[in-house]
XYZ file of N, CA, C and O in Angstrom:
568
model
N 0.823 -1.192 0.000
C 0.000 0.000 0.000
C 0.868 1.257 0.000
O 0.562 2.145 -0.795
N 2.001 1.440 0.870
C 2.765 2.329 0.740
C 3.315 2.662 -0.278
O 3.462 3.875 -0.430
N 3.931 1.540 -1.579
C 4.353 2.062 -2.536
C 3.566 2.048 -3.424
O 4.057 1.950 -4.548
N 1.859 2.150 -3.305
C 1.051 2.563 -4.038
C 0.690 4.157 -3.915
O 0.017 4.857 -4.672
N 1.193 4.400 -3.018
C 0.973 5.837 -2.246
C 2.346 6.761 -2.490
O 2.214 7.980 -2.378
N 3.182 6.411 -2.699
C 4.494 7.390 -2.488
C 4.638 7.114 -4.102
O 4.906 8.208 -4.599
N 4.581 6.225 -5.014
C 5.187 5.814 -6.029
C 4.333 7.080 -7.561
O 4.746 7.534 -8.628
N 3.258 7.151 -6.909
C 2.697 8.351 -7.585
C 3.081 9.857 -7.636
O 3.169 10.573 -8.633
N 3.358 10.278 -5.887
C 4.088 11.295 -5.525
C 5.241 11.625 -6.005
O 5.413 12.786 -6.374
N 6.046 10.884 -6.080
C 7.541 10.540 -6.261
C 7.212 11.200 -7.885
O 7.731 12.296 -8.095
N 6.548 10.709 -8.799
C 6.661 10.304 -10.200
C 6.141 12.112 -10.212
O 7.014 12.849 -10.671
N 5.207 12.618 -9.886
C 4.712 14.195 -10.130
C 5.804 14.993 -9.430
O 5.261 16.095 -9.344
N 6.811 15.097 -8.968
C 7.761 15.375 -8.146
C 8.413 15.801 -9.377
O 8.467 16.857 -10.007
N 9.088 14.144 -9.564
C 10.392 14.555 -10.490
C 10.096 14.469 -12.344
O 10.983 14.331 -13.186
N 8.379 14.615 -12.652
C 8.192 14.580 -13.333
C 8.675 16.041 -14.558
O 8.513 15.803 -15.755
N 9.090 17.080 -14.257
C 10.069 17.555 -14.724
C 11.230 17.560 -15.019
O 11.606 18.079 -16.070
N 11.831 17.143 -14.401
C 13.552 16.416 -14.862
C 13.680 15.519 -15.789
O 14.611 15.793 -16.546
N 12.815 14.007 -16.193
C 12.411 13.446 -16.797
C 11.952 13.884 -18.016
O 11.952 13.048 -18.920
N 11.454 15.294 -18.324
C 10.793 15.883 -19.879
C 11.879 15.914 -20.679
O 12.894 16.404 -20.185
N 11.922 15.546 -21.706
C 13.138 15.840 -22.536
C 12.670 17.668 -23.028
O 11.716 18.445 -23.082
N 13.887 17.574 -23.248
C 14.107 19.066 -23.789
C 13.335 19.403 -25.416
O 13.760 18.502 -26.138
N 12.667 20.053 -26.011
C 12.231 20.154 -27.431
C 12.981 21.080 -28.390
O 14.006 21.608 -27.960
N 12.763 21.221 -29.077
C 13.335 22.082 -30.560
C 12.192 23.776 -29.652
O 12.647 24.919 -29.594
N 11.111 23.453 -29.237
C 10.248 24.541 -28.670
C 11.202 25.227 -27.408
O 10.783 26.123 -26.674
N 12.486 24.653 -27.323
C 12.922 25.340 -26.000
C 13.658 26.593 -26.875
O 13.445 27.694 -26.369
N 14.415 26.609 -27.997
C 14.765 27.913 -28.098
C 13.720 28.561 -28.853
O 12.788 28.196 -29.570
N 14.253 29.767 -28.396
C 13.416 31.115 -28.693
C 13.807 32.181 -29.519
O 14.825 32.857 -29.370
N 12.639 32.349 -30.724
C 13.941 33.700 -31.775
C 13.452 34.613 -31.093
O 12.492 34.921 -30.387
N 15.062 35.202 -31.809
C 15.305 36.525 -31.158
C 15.664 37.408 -31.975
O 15.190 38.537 -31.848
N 16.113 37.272 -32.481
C 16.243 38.348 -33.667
C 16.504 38.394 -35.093
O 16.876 37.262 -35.400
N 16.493 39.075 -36.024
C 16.888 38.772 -37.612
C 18.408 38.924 -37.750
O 18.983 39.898 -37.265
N 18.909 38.175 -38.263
C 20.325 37.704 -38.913
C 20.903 38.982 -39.250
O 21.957 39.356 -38.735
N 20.201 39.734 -40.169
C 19.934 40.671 -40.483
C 20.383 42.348 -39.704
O 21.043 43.380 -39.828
N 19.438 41.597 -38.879
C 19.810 43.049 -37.823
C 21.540 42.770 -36.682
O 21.809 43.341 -35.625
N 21.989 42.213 -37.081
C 23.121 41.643 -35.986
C 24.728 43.015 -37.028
O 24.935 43.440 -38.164
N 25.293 43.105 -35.814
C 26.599 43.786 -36.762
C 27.664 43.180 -35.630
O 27.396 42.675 -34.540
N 29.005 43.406 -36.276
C 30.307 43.167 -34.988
C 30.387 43.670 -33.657
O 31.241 43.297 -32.852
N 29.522 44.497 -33.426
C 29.297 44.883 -31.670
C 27.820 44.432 -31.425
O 26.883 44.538 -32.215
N 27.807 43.758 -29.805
C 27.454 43.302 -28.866
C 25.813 44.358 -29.103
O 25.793 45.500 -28.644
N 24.915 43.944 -29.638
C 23.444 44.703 -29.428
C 22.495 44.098 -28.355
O 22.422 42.878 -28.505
N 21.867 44.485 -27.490
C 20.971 44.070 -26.597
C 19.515 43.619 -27.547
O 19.025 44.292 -28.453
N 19.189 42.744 -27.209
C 17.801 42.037 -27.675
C 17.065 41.294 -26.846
O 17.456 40.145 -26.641
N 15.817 41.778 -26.170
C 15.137 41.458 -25.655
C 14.044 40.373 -26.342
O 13.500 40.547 -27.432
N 13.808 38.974 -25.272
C 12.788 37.988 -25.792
C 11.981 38.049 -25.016
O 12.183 38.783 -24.048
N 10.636 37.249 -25.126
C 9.674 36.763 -24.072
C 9.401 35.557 -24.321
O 9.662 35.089 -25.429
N 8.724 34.693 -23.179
C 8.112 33.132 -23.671
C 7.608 33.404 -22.570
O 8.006 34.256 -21.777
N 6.233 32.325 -22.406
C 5.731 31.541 -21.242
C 6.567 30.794 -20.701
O 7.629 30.406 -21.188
N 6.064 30.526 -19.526
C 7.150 29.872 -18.354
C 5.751 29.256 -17.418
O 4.816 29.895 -16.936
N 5.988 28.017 -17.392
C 4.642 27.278 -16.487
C 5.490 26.841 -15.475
O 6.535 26.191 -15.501
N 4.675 27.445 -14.365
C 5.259 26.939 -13.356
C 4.389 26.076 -12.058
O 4.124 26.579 -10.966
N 4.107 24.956 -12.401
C 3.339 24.305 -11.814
C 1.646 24.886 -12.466
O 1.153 24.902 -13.594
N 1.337 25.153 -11.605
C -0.425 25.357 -12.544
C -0.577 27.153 -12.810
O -1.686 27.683 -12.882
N 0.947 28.073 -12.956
C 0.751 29.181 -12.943
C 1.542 29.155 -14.273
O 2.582 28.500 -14.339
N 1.074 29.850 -15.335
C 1.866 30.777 -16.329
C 1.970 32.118 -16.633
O 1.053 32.899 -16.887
N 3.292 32.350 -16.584
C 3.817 33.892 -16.966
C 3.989 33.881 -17.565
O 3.708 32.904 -18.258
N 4.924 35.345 -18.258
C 5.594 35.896 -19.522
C 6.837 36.341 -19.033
O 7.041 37.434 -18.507
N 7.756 35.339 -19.254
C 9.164 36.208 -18.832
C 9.788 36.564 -19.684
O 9.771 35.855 -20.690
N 10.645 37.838 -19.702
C 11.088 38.742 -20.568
C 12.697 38.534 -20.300
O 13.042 38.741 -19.137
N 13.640 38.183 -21.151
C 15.288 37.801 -21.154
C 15.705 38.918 -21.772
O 15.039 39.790 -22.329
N 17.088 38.796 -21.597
C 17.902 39.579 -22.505
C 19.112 38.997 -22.863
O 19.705 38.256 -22.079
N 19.698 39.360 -24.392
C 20.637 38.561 -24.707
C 21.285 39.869 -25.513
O 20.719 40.708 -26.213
N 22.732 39.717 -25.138
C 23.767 40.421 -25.982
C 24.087 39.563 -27.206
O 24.403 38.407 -26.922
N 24.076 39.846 -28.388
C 24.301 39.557 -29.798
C 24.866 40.229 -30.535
O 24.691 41.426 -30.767
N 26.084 39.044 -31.259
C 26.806 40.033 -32.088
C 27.412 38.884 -33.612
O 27.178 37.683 -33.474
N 27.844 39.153 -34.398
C 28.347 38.347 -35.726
C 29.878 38.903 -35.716
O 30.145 40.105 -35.722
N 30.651 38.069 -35.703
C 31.783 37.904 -36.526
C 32.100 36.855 -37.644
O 32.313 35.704 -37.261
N 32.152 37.118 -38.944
C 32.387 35.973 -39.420
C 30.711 35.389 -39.887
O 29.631 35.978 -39.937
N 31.048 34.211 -40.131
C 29.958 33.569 -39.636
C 29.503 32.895 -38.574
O 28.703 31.966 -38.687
N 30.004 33.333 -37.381
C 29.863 32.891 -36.132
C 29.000 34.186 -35.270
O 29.213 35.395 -35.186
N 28.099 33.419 -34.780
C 27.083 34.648 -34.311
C 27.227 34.292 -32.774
O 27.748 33.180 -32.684
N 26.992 34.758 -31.718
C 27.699 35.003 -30.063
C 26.625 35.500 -29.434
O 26.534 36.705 -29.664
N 25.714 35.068 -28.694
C 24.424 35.442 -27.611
C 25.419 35.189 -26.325
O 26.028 34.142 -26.106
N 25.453 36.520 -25.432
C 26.087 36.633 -24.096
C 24.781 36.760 -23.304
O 23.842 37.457 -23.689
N 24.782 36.181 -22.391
C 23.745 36.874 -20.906
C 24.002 37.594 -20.109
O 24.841 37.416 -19.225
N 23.063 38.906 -20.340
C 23.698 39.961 -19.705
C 24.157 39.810 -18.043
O 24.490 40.893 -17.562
N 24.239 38.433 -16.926
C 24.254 38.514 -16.158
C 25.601 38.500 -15.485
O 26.475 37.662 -15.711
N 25.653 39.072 -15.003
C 27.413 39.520 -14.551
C 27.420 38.054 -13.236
O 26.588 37.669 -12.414
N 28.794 37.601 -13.616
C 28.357 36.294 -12.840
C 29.118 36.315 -11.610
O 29.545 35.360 -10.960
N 29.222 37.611 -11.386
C 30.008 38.053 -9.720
C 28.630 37.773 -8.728
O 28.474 36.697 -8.151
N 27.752 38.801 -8.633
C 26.638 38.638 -7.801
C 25.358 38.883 -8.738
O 24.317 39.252 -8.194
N 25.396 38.690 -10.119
C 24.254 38.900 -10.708
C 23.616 40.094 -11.321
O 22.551 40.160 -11.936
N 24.362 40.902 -11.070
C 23.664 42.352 -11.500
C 23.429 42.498 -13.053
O 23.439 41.375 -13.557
N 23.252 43.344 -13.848
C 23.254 43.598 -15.070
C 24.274 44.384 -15.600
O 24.561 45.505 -15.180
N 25.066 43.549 -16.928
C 25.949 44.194 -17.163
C 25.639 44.901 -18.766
O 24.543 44.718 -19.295
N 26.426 45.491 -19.264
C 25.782 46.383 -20.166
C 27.366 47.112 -21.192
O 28.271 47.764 -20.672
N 27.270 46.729 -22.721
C 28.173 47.146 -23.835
C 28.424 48.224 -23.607
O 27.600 49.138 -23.644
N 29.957 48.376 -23.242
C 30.388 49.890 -22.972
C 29.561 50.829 -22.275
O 29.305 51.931 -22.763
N 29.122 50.450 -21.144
C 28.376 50.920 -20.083
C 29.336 51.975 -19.407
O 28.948 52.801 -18.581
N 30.438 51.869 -19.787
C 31.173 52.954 -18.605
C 32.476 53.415 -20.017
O 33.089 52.680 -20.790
N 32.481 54.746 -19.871
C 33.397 55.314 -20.770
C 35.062 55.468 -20.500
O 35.877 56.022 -21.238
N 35.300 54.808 -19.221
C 36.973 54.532 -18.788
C 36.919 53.155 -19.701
O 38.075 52.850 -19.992
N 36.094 52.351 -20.174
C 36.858 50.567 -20.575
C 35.702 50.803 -21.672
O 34.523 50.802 -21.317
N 35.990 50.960 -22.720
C 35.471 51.212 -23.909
C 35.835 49.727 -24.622
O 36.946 49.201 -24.686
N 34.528 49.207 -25.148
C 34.611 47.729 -26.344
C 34.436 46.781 -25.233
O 33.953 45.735 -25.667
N 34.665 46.746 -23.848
C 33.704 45.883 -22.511
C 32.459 46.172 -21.954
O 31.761 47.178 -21.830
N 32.367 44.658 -21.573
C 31.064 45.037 -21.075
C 31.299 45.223 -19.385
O 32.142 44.542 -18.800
N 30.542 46.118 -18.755
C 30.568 46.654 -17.224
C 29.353 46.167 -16.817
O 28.271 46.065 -17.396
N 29.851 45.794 -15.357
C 28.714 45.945 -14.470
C 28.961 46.907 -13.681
O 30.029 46.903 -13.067
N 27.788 48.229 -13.470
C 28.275 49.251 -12.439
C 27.557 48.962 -11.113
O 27.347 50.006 -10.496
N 27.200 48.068 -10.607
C 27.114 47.814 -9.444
C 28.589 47.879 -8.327
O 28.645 48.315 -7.177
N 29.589 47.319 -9.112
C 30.805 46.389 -8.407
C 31.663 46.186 -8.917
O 32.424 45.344 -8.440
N 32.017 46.883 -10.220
C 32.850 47.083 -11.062
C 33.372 46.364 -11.929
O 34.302 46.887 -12.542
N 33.002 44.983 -12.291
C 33.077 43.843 -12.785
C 33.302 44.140 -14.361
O 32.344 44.847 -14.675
N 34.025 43.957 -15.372
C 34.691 43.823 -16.939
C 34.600 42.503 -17.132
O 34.873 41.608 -16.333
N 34.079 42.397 -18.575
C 34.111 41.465 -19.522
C 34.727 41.603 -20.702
O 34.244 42.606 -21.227
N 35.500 41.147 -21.363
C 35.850 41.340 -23.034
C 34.677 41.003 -23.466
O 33.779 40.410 -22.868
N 34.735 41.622 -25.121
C 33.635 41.332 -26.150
C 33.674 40.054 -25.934
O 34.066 40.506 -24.858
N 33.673 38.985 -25.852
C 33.361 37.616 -26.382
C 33.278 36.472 -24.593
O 33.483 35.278 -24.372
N 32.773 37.962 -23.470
C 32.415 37.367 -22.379
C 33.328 37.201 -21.410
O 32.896 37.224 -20.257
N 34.503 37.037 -21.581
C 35.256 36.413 -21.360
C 36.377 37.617 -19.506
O 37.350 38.325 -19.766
N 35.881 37.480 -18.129
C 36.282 38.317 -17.090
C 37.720 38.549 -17.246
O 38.607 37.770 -17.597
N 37.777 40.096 -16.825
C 38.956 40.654 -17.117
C 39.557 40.544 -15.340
O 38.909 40.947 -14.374
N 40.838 39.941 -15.286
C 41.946 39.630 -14.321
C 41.597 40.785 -13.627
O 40.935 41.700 -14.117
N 41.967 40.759 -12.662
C 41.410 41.865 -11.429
C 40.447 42.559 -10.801
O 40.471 43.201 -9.751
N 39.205 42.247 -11.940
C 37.729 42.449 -11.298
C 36.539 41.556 -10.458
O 36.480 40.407 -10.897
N 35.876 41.744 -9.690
C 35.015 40.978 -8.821
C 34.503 39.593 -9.940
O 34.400 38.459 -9.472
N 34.250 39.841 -11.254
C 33.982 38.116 -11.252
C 34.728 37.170 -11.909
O 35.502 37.469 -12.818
N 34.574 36.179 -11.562
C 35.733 34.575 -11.464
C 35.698 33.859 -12.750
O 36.438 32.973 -13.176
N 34.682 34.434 -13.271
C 34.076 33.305 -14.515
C 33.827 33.891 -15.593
O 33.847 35.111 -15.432
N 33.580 33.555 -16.710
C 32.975 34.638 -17.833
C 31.703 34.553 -17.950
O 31.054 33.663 -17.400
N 31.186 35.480 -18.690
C 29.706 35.927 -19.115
C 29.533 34.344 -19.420
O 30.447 33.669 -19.894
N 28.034 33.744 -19.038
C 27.171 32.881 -19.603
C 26.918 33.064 -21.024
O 26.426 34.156 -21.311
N 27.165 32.158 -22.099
C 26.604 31.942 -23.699
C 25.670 31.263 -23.506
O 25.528 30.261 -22.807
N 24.682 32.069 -24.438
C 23.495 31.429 -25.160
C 24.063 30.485 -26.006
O 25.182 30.655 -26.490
N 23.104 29.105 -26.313
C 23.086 28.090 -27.015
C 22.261 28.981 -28.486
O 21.085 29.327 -28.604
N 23.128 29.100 -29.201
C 22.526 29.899 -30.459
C 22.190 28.578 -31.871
O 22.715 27.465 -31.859
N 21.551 28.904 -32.598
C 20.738 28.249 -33.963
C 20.545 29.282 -34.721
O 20.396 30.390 -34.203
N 20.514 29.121 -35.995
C 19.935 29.895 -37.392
C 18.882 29.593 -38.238
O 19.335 29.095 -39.269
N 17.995 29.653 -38.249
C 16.779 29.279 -39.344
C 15.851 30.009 -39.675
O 15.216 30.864 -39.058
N 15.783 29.489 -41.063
C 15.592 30.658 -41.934
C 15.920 32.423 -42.103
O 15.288 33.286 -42.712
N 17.101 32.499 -41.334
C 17.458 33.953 -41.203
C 17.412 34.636 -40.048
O 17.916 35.748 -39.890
N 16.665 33.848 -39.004
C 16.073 34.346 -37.729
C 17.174 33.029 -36.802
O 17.225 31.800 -36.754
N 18.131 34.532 -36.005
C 18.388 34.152 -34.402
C 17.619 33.245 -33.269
O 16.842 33.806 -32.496
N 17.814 32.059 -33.200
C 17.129 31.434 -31.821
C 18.258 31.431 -30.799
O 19.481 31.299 -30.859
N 17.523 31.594 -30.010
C 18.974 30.883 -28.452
C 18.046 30.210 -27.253
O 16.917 30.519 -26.872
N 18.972 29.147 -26.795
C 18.436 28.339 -26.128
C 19.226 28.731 -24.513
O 19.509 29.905 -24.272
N 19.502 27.706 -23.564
C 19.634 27.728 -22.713
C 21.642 28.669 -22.040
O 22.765 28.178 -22.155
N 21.392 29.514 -21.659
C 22.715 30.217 -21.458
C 23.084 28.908 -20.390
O 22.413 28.259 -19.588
N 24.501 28.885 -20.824
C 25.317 27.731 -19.947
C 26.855 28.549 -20.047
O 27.195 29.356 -20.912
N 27.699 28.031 -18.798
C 28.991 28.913 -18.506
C 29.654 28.071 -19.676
O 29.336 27.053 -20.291
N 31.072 29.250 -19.715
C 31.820 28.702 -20.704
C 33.101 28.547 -20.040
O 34.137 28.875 -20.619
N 33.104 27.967 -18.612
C 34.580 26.683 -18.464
C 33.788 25.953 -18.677
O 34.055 24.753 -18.741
């Protein structure tokens, strides 16, 4: 009887971890088109279900083309989280700043030696189709 009782619980529990991931997880974001060699801010939205509630959450992704290699950064400064922002401060021109705490990134994310964070900017998982920017899940890049 007990593991008629817990074995259900258990299963609605971790019944999220278990979903595989879809082609519906990334999200476009912008036209191919509109992208140049510096870092542009582009804002997305999607639903987000969270148990029996759905929102609209609104992201942001730094985007830029070199080449044919296109680069989605998350603007989240990965010291304590704040928002960091393309040449946000006119002493470190072509980085990105966080002015909370003083935190530098190079163009391509990557923390500059002597500032509060340890790690580099989070990359978006980027795709191309039909001309239109998707990005999927930002993951660190060690």
């Amino acid at each position: 009887m007990a593991a008629g009782i817990i074995l259900p619980m258990a299963r609605f529990a971790i019944d999220p971890v278990l979903q595989a991931e879809s082609e519906g997880d990334m999200k476009a974001v912008a036209s191919v088109d509109d992208l140049t060699d510096q870092p542009q801010r582009f804002d997305f939205s999607y639903d987000q279900v969270d148990a029996w509630v759905t929102s609209e959450v609104t992201e942001t992704a730094w985007i830029y083309q070199e080449g044919d290699e296109i680069t989605a950064l998350s603007p989240t400064c990965t010291h304590l989280g704040c928002t960091v922002g393309w040449e946000a401060n006119q002493d470190h021109p072509n980085q990105f700043f966080c002015p909370c705490h003083g935190g530098r990134f190079q163009k391509d994310g990557t923390n500059i030696e002597g500032t509060p964070p340890t790690e580099p900017l989070h990359k978006y998982e980027v795709e191309v189709r039909q001309g239109t920017v998707y990005v999927g899940k930002a993951e660190s890049q060690l």
